[in-house]
mmCIF file of C-alpha atoms in Angstrom:
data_model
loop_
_atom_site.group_PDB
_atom_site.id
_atom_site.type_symbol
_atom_site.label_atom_id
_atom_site.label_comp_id
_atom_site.label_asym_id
_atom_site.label_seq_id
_atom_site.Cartn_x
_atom_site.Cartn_y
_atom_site.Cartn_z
ATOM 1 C CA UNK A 258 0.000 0.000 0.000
ATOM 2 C CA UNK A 259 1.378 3.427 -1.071
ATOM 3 C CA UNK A 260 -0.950 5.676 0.850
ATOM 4 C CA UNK A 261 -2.634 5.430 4.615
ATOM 5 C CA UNK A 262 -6.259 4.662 3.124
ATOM 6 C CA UNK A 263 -8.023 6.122 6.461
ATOM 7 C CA UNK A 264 -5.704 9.315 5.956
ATOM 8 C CA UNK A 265 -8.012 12.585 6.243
ATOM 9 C CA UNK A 266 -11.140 10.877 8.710
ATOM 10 C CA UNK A 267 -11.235 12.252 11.663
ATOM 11 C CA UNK A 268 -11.128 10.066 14.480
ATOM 12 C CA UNK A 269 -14.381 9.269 16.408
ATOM 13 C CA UNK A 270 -14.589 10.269 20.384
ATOM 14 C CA UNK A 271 -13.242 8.069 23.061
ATOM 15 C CA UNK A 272 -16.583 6.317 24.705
ATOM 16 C CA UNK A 273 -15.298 5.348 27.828
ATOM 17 C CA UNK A 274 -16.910 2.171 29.584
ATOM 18 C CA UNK A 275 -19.256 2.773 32.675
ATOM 19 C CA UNK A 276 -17.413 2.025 36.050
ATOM 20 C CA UNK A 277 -20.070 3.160 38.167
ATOM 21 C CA UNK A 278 -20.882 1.036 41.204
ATOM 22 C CA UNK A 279 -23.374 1.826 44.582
ATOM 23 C CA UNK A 280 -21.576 2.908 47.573
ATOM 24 C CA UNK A 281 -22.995 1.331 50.434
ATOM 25 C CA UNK A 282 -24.752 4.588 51.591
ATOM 26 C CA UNK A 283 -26.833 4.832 47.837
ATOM 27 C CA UNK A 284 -27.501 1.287 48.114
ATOM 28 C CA UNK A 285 -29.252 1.882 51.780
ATOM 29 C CA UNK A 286 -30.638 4.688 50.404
ATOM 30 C CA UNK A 287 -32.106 2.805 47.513
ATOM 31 C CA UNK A 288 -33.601 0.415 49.271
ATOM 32 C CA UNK A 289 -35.163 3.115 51.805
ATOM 33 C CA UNK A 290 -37.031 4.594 48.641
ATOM 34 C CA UNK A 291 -37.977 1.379 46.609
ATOM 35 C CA UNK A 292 -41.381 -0.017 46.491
ATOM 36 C CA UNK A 293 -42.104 -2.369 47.894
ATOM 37 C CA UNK A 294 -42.743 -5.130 45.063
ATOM 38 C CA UNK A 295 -39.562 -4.235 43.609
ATOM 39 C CA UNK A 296 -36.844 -4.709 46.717
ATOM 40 C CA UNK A 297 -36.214 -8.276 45.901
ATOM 41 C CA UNK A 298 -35.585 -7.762 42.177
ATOM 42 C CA UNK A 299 -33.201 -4.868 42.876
ATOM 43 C CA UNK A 300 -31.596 -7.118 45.608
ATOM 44 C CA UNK A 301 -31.022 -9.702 42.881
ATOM 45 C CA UNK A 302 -29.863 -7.067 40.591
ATOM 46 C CA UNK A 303 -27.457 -5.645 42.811
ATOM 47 C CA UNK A 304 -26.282 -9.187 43.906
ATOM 48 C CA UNK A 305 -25.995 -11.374 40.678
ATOM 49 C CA UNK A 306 -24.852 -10.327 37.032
ATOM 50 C CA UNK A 307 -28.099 -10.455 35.562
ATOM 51 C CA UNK A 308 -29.029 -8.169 32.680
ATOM 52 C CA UNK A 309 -32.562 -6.325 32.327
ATOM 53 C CA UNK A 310 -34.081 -8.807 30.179
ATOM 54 C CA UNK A 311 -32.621 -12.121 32.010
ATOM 55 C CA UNK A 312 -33.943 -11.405 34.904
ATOM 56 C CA UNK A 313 -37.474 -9.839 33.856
ATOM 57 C CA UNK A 314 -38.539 -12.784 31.945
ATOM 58 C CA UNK A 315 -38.035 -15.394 34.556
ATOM 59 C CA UNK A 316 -40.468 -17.883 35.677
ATOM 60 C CA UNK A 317 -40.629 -19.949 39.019
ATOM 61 C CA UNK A 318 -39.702 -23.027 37.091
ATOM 62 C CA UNK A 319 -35.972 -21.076 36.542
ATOM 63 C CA UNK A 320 -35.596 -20.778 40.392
ATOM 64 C CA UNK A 321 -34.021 -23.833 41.916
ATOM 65 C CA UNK A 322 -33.485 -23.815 45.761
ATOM 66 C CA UNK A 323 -33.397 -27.778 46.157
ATOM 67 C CA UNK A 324 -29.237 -27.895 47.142
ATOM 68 C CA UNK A 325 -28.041 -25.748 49.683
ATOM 69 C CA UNK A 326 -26.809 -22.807 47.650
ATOM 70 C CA UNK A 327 -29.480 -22.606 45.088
ATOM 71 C CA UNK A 328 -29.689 -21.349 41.675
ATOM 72 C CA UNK A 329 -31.238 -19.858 38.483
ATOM 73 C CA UNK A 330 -31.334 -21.217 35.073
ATOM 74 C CA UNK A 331 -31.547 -18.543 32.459
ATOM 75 C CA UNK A 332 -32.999 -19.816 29.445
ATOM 76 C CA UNK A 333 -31.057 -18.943 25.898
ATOM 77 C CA UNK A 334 -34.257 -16.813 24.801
ATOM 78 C CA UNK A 335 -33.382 -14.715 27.796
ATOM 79 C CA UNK A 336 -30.156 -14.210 27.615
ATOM 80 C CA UNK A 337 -28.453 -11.990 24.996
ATOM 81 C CA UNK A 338 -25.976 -14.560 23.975
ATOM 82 C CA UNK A 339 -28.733 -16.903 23.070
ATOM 83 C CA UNK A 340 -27.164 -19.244 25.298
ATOM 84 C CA UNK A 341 -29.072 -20.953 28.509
ATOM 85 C CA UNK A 342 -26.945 -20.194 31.868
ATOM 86 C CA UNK A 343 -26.913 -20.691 35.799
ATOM 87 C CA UNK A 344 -26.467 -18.203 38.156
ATOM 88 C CA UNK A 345 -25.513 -19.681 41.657
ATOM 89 C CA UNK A 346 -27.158 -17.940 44.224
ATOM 90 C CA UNK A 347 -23.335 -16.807 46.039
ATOM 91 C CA UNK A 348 -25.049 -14.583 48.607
ATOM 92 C CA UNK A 349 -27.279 -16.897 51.089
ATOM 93 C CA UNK A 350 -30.056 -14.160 51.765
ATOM 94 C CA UNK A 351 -31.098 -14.345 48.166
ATOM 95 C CA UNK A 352 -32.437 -17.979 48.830
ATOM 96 C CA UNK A 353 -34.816 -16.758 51.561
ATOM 97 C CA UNK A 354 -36.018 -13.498 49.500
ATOM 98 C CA UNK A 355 -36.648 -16.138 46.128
ATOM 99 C CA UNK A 356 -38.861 -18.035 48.395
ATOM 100 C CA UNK A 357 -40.926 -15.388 49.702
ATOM 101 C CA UNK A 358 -41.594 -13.818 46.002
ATOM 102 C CA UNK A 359 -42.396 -17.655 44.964
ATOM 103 C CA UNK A 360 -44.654 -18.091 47.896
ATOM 104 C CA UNK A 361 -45.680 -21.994 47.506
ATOM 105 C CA UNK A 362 -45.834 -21.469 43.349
ATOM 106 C CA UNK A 363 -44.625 -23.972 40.928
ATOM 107 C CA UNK A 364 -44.870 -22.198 37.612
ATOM 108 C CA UNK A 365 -45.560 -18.945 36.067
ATOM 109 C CA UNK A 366 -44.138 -15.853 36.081
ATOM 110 C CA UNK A 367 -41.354 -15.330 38.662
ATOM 111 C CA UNK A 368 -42.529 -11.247 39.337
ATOM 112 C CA UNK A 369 -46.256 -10.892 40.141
ATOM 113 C CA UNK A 370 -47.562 -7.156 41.138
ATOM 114 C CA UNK A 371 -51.083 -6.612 42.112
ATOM 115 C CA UNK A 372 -51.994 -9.964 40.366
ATOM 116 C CA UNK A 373 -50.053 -9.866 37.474
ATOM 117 C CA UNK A 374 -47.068 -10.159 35.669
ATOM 118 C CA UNK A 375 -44.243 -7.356 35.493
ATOM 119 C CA UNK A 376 -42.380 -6.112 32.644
ATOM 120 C CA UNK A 377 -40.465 -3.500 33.890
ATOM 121 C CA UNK A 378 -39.545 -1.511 37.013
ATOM 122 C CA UNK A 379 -37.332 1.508 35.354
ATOM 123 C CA UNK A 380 -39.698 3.841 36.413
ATOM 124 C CA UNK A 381 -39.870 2.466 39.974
ATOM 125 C CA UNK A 382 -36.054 2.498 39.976
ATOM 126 C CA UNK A 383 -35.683 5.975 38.623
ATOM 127 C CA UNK A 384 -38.159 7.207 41.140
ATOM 128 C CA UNK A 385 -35.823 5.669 43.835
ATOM 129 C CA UNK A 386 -33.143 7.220 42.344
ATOM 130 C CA UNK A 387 -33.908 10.653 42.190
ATOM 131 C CA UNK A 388 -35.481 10.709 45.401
ATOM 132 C CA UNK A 389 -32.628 8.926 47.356
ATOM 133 C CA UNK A 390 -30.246 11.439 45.148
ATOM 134 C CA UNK A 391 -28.443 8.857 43.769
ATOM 135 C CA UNK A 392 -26.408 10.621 40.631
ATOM 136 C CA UNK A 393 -25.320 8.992 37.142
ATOM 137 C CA UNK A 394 -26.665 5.465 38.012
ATOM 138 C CA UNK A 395 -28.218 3.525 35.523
ATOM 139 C CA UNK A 396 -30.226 0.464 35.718
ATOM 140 C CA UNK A 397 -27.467 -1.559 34.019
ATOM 141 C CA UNK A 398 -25.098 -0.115 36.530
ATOM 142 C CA UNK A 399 -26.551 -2.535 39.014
ATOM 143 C CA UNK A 400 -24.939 -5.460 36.694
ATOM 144 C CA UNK A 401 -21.273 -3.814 36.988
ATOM 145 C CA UNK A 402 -22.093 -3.418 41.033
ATOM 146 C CA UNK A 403 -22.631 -6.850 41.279
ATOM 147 C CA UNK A 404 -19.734 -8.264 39.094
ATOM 148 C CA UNK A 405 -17.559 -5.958 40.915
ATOM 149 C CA UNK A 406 -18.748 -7.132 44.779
ATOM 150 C CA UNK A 407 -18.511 -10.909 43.756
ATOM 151 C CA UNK A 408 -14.831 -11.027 42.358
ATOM 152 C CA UNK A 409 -14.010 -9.337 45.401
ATOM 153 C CA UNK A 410 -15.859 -11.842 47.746
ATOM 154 C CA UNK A 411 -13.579 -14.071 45.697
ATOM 155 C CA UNK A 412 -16.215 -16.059 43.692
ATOM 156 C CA UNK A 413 -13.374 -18.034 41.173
ATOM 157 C CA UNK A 414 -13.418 -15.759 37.514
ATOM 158 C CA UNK A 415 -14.365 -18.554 35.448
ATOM 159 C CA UNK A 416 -17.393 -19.416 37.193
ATOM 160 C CA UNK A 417 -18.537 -15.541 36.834
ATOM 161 C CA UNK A 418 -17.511 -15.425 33.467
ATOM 162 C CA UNK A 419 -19.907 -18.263 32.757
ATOM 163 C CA UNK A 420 -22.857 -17.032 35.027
ATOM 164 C CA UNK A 421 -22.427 -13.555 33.607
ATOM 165 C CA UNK A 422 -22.885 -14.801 29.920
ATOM 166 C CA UNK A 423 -19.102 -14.090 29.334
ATOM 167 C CA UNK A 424 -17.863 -17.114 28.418
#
């Protein structure tokens, strides 16, 4: 080649990757300013690496709490990799909170509000946000939180890779 054949484009602006994590005072003061339906699925959030759409669309029959630590299959249709996972259930609180949103169910949809199913709780978290003045935390924020607290509780990196859909 004779001449640079990207000479003359302008280079496009850095877009740094989010870093942004809870410190333990927004977390309390998130869950101070939650409603109520929604604690447990921001408590999974902020525990386990699920994504919006993982943990939205799952159903009782995904919850296993038969061994001692528990976990949750998430289906490939669920996942953004297509591929089915499990998420162990590393923090032994989340075992008691899965069985109180279950609440003697064997199928159906996992979140039930008023009678029905839920689709989404963005506006219940952004409510909590902004009144708990929690600044330039997103939703998806929650899944960099979690990642973060379980390599440091020493959960072994291949085993997050895989339940984080990174492998």
């Amino acid at each position: 080649i004779d001449t640079n054949p990207i000479q003359g484009y302008t280079r496009l602006p850095n877009n740094p990757a989010r870093e942004r994590t809870l410190s333990e005072a927004e977390y309390l003061a998130l869950l101070e300013h939650l409603p109520p339906h929604a604690l447990t699925l921001f408590e999974l959030r902020y525990r386990l690496p699920f994504r919006g759409q993982d943990i939205l669309g799952l159903c009782v029959e995904h919850v296993h709490l038969e061994d001692r630590r528990g976990y949750i299959d998430v289906p490939g249709p669920l996942a953004k990799s297509g591929k089915p996972r499990v998420i162990p259930l590393w923090w032994p609180h989340l075992r008691a909170l899965l069985e109180s949103v279950i609440a003697g169910r064997t199928d159906g949809p996992l979140w039930i509000y008023k009678g029905r199913p839920f689709k989404s709780w963005r506006t219940a978290f952004a409510t909590a946000c902004r009144q708990a003045r929690v600044k330039d935390f997103q939703e998806r924020d929650l899944r960099h939180s979690a990642i973060t607290s379980l390599v440091l509780r020493g959960v072994p990196l291949h085993e997050l890779a895989y339940a984080s859909d990174h492998a």
